Coordinates of C-alpha atoms in Angstrom, one line a residue:
X755 CA -0.1 -0.1 0.5
X756 CA 1.2 3.5 -1.2
X757 CA 1.2 5.9 1.8
X758 CA -0.7 8.4 -0.4
X759 CA -3.7 5.7 -0.5
X760 CA -3.8 4.9 3.5
X761 CA -6.9 7.2 4.8
X762 CA -6.8 4.8 8.6
X763 CA -4.4 3.1 10.5
X764 CA -5.4 0.1 12.8
X765 CA -2.8 -1.1 15.5
X766 CA -3.2 -4.7 16.4
X767 CA -1.5 -4.2 20.2
X768 CA -1.5 0.1 20.1
X769 CA 0.2 0.7 23.6
X770 CA 3.7 -0.7 23.3
X771 CA 6.2 2.6 22.9
X772 CA 7.7 1.8 19.4
X773 CA 3.8 1.4 18.0
X774 CA 2.9 5.1 19.5
X775 CA 5.1 6.7 18.2
X776 CA 4.2 5.5 14.3
X777 CA 0.4 6.5 16.1
X778 CA 1.2 10.3 16.9
X779 CA 2.8 10.5 13.2
X780 CA -0.4 9.3 11.6
X781 CA -2.5 10.8 14.1
X782 CA -0.7 14.2 12.9
X783 CA -1.5 13.7 9.3
X784 CA -5.1 13.9 10.3
X785 CA -5.7 10.1 9.4
X786 CA -8.2 8.0 11.7
X787 CA -5.7 6.1 13.8
X788 CA -7.4 3.6 16.2
X789 CA -6.7 0.5 17.7
X790 CA -6.4 -2.6 20.0
X791 CA -4.5 -2.9 23.3
X792 CA -4.9 -5.7 26.5
X793 CA -5.0 -3.3 29.5
X794 CA -5.4 -0.1 29.7
X795 CA -1.9 2.5 30.9
X796 CA -0.4 5.9 30.6
X797 CA 0.5 5.8 27.4
X798 CA -2.8 4.6 25.7
X799 CA -4.4 7.5 27.9
X800 CA -2.2 10.1 26.8
X801 CA -3.1 8.9 23.0
X802 CA -7.1 8.4 23.7
X803 CA -6.2 12.6 24.1
X804 CA -3.9 13.3 21.2
X805 CA -7.5 11.5 19.1
X806 CA -6.4 7.5 18.9
X807 CA -9.9 5.0 19.1
X808 CA -8.5 2.8 21.6
X809 CA -10.5 -0.6 23.2
X810 CA -9.8 -2.7 25.7
X811 CA -11.8 -6.1 24.4
X812 CA -10.6 -8.5 21.5
X813 CA -14.1 -7.6 20.2
X814 CA -14.3 -7.0 16.2
X815 CA -17.5 -4.9 16.7
X816 CA -15.3 -2.3 17.9
X817 CA -12.9 -1.6 15.0
X818 CA -14.4 1.9 14.0
X819 CA -16.3 1.7 10.6
X820 CA -13.4 4.2 8.6
X821 CA -11.4 1.2 9.4
X822 CA -13.2 -1.5 7.8
X823 CA -11.5 -0.6 4.3
X824 CA -9.2 -2.8 2.9
X825 CA -8.2 0.0 0.5
X826 CA -7.6 2.5 2.4
X827 CA -6.8 1.2 6.3
X828 CA -3.9 -0.1 7.1
X829 CA -3.5 -3.0 9.9
X830 CA 0.5 -2.5 11.6
X831 CA 0.9 -5.7 14.2
X832 CA 3.1 -6.1 17.2
X833 CA 4.4 -9.3 17.1
X834 CA 3.4 -10.2 20.8
X835 CA -0.2 -10.2 18.9
X836 CA -1.1 -14.3 18.9
X837 CA -2.0 -15.1 15.1
X838 CA -5.1 -16.2 16.3
X839 CA -6.2 -13.3 18.0
X840 CA -9.8 -12.4 16.6
X841 CA -9.2 -9.2 14.8
X842 CA -6.1 -10.2 13.7
X843 CA -8.0 -13.0 11.8
X844 CA -10.6 -10.6 10.9
X845 CA -8.1 -8.8 8.7
X846 CA -6.3 -10.8 7.4
X847 CA -9.5 -12.8 6.0
X848 CA -10.2 -9.4 5.1
X849 CA -7.3 -8.7 2.4
X850 CA -6.3 -5.9 4.3
X851 CA -2.9 -4.8 4.3
X852 CA -1.1 -5.7 8.0
X853 CA 2.5 -4.7 8.7
X854 CA 4.7 -5.2 11.0
X855 CA 6.2 -1.8 13.0
X856 CA 9.6 -2.1 11.1
X857 CA 8.0 -2.8 7.9
X858 CA 5.7 0.5 8.3
X859 CA 9.5 2.9 9.6
X860 CA 10.7 1.0 6.4
X861 CA 7.6 2.7 4.0
X862 CA 8.2 5.9 5.7
X863 CA 11.8 5.7 4.7
X864 CA 11.0 5.3 1.4
X865 CA 8.7 8.6 0.9
X866 CA 11.6 10.7 3.6
X867 CA 15.0 10.6 3.8
X868 CA 15.6 8.4 6.1
X869 CA 18.6 9.2 9.1
X870 CA 18.6 5.4 10.3
X871 CA 20.7 4.6 13.6
X872 CA 22.0 0.6 14.3
X873 CA 24.2 -1.5 16.4
X874 CA 23.5 -3.5 19.7
X875 CA 23.9 -0.6 21.9
X876 CA 23.7 3.2 21.8
X877 CA 20.7 3.4 18.7
X878 CA 18.0 5.5 21.5
X879 CA 20.4 7.9 22.8
X880 CA 22.3 9.1 19.7
X881 CA 19.2 8.7 18.0
X882 CA 17.2 11.0 20.2
X883 CA 21.1 13.4 20.0
X884 CA 20.6 13.4 16.6
X885 CA 16.9 14.3 16.9
X886 CA 17.5 16.8 18.8
X887 CA 20.1 19.1 17.0
X888 CA 17.6 19.2 13.7
X889 CA 14.6 19.3 15.4
X890 CA 16.9 22.6 16.7
X891 CA 17.9 23.2 12.9
X892 CA 16.5 24.8 10.0
X893 CA 16.5 21.2 8.8
X894 CA 14.5 19.6 11.1
X895 CA 13.0 16.4 11.5
X896 CA 10.8 13.5 12.3
X897 CA 11.6 10.8 14.9
X898 CA 10.8 7.3 16.1
X899 CA 12.6 7.2 19.3
X900 CA 12.9 3.9 20.7
X901 CA 12.6 5.6 24.5
X902 CA 10.5 9.0 26.1
X903 CA 13.1 12.0 25.2
X904 CA 13.7 13.9 28.5
X905 CA 14.1 17.7 26.5
X906 CA 10.3 17.2 24.6
X907 CA 8.7 14.5 26.8
X908 CA 7.3 11.8 24.2
X909 CA 9.2 9.6 21.6
X910 CA 8.1 11.5 18.7
X911 CA 8.8 14.2 16.6
X912 CA 6.7 14.9 14.2
X913 CA 7.8 17.6 11.1
X914 CA 5.1 19.2 8.7
X915 CA 8.0 20.4 6.4
X916 CA 10.6 18.8 6.6
X917 CA 12.0 16.0 4.9
X918 CA 14.0 14.4 7.1
X919 CA 12.6 11.3 9.1
X920 CA 15.4 9.8 11.9
X921 CA 14.6 6.1 13.4
X922 CA 16.0 3.8 15.8
X923 CA 17.3 0.6 13.8
X924 CA 16.6 -2.3 15.9
X925 CA 18.2 -5.5 14.1
X926 CA 16.0 -8.0 16.7
X927 CA 14.2 -10.8 14.5
X928 CA 16.0 -8.3 11.3
X929 CA 13.7 -5.9 11.7
X930 CA 16.4 -3.1 10.2
X931 CA 16.1 -5.0 7.1
X932 CA 12.8 -3.6 6.4
X933 CA 14.3 0.2 6.5
X934 CA 15.9 1.9 3.2
X935 CA 18.0 4.5 4.8
X936 CA 19.8 7.6 3.5
X937 CA 21.9 7.6 5.6
X938 CA 22.7 5.2 8.9
X939 CA 25.4 5.2 11.7
X940 CA 26.2 2.4 13.8
X941 CA 28.2 2.1 16.5
X942 CA 28.4 -1.1 17.5
X943 CA 27.9 -4.6 17.1
X944 CA 28.8 -7.6 20.6
X945 CA 26.7 -10.2 19.5
X946 CA 23.2 -10.2 20.7
X947 CA 20.0 -11.6 20.4
X948 CA 21.6 -15.5 19.4
X949 CA 17.8 -16.6 20.0
X950 CA 17.6 -15.0 16.7
X951 CA 20.2 -15.6 15.1
X952 CA 22.6 -19.0 16.0
X953 CA 25.8 -17.1 15.8
X954 CA 28.1 -14.5 16.4
X955 CA 29.0 -14.6 12.3
X956 CA 25.3 -14.6 11.3
X957 CA 24.7 -11.5 13.6
X958 CA 27.2 -9.3 12.4
X959 CA 26.5 -11.0 8.6
X960 CA 22.9 -9.3 10.1
X961 CA 24.7 -6.1 10.1
X962 CA 26.6 -6.5 6.5
X963 CA 23.6 -6.9 4.8
X964 CA 21.7 -4.1 6.8
X965 CA 24.7 -1.7 5.0
X966 CA 23.7 -3.0 1.7
X967 CA 20.4 -1.1 1.9
X968 CA 21.6 2.6 2.4
X969 CA 20.9 4.4 -1.3
X970 CA 23.0 5.4 -3.7
X971 CA 23.6 9.3 -2.6
X972 CA 23.9 8.5 1.0
X973 CA 26.4 7.5 3.2
X974 CA 27.4 5.5 6.2
X975 CA 28.7 5.8 9.4
X976 CA 30.5 3.2 11.5
X977 CA 33.1 3.1 14.6
X978 CA 36.1 1.9 14.0
X979 CA 37.5 -1.2 14.7
X980 CA 33.5 -3.4 14.2
X981 CA 34.1 -6.9 13.6
X982 CA 31.2 -6.2 10.7
X983 CA 32.6 -5.7 7.6
X984 CA 29.8 -2.4 5.8
X985 CA 29.1 -3.5 2.1
X986 CA 28.1 -0.6 0.6
X987 CA 26.5 0.2 -2.8
X988 CA 27.9 2.5 -5.3
X989 CA 27.6 6.2 -4.8
X990 CA 27.3 5.6 -1.3
X991 CA 30.2 7.6 0.8
X992 CA 31.4 6.2 3.9
X993 CA 33.0 7.6 7.5
X994 CA 34.4 6.2 10.6
X995 CA 34.7 7.7 13.7
X996 CA 36.2 6.9 17.5
X997 CA 36.0 7.6 21.0

């Protein structure tokens, strides 16, 4: 589904920190945004105040009418939701476009210039620093952060004018392979999530593949001394940094 065709977005599992940032993006864009979560929280209550329609009962009758058109409603789900969830099954049977959070972020990197921050650790800190600097400059940005920024009291920054989007590129479950960064920073590649990858070599290979997704004309900024070997496309500049 092309982002310009989306008129409504429905979240199956609306209350996660990452999901809420995307929900806020679409709320600010003026779309109908609705969803389900298992239990109310401070985050879901705040989303309701901002205009999101949320219910807490697994019930397809609670899905708003605006979210029942498969041609104009995007469905976003978290893998924490069981596959037999009634609402997820409803959307699957109805032929809706159903995407994980990472896939939606990938769509945004195709619609904007994605500034993506990857690494075993340091993603949230560096992406938040970048978002703050850009937001305070004439460039501004949209930003989807993995934590609540102390400066702004939120996990997202939205600009109606900027073409830049700052994204935390999560390697868990190879989620960052959905992204198409314009520029990317890689802070570290200490083996992690070996329940997913199995070996250190597979983990490093996943980062190598991620570097191939950086768009020509863009750049990779990578910490010196990492075991992984980048493999960027022609036209992608590579810069290194160290402490």
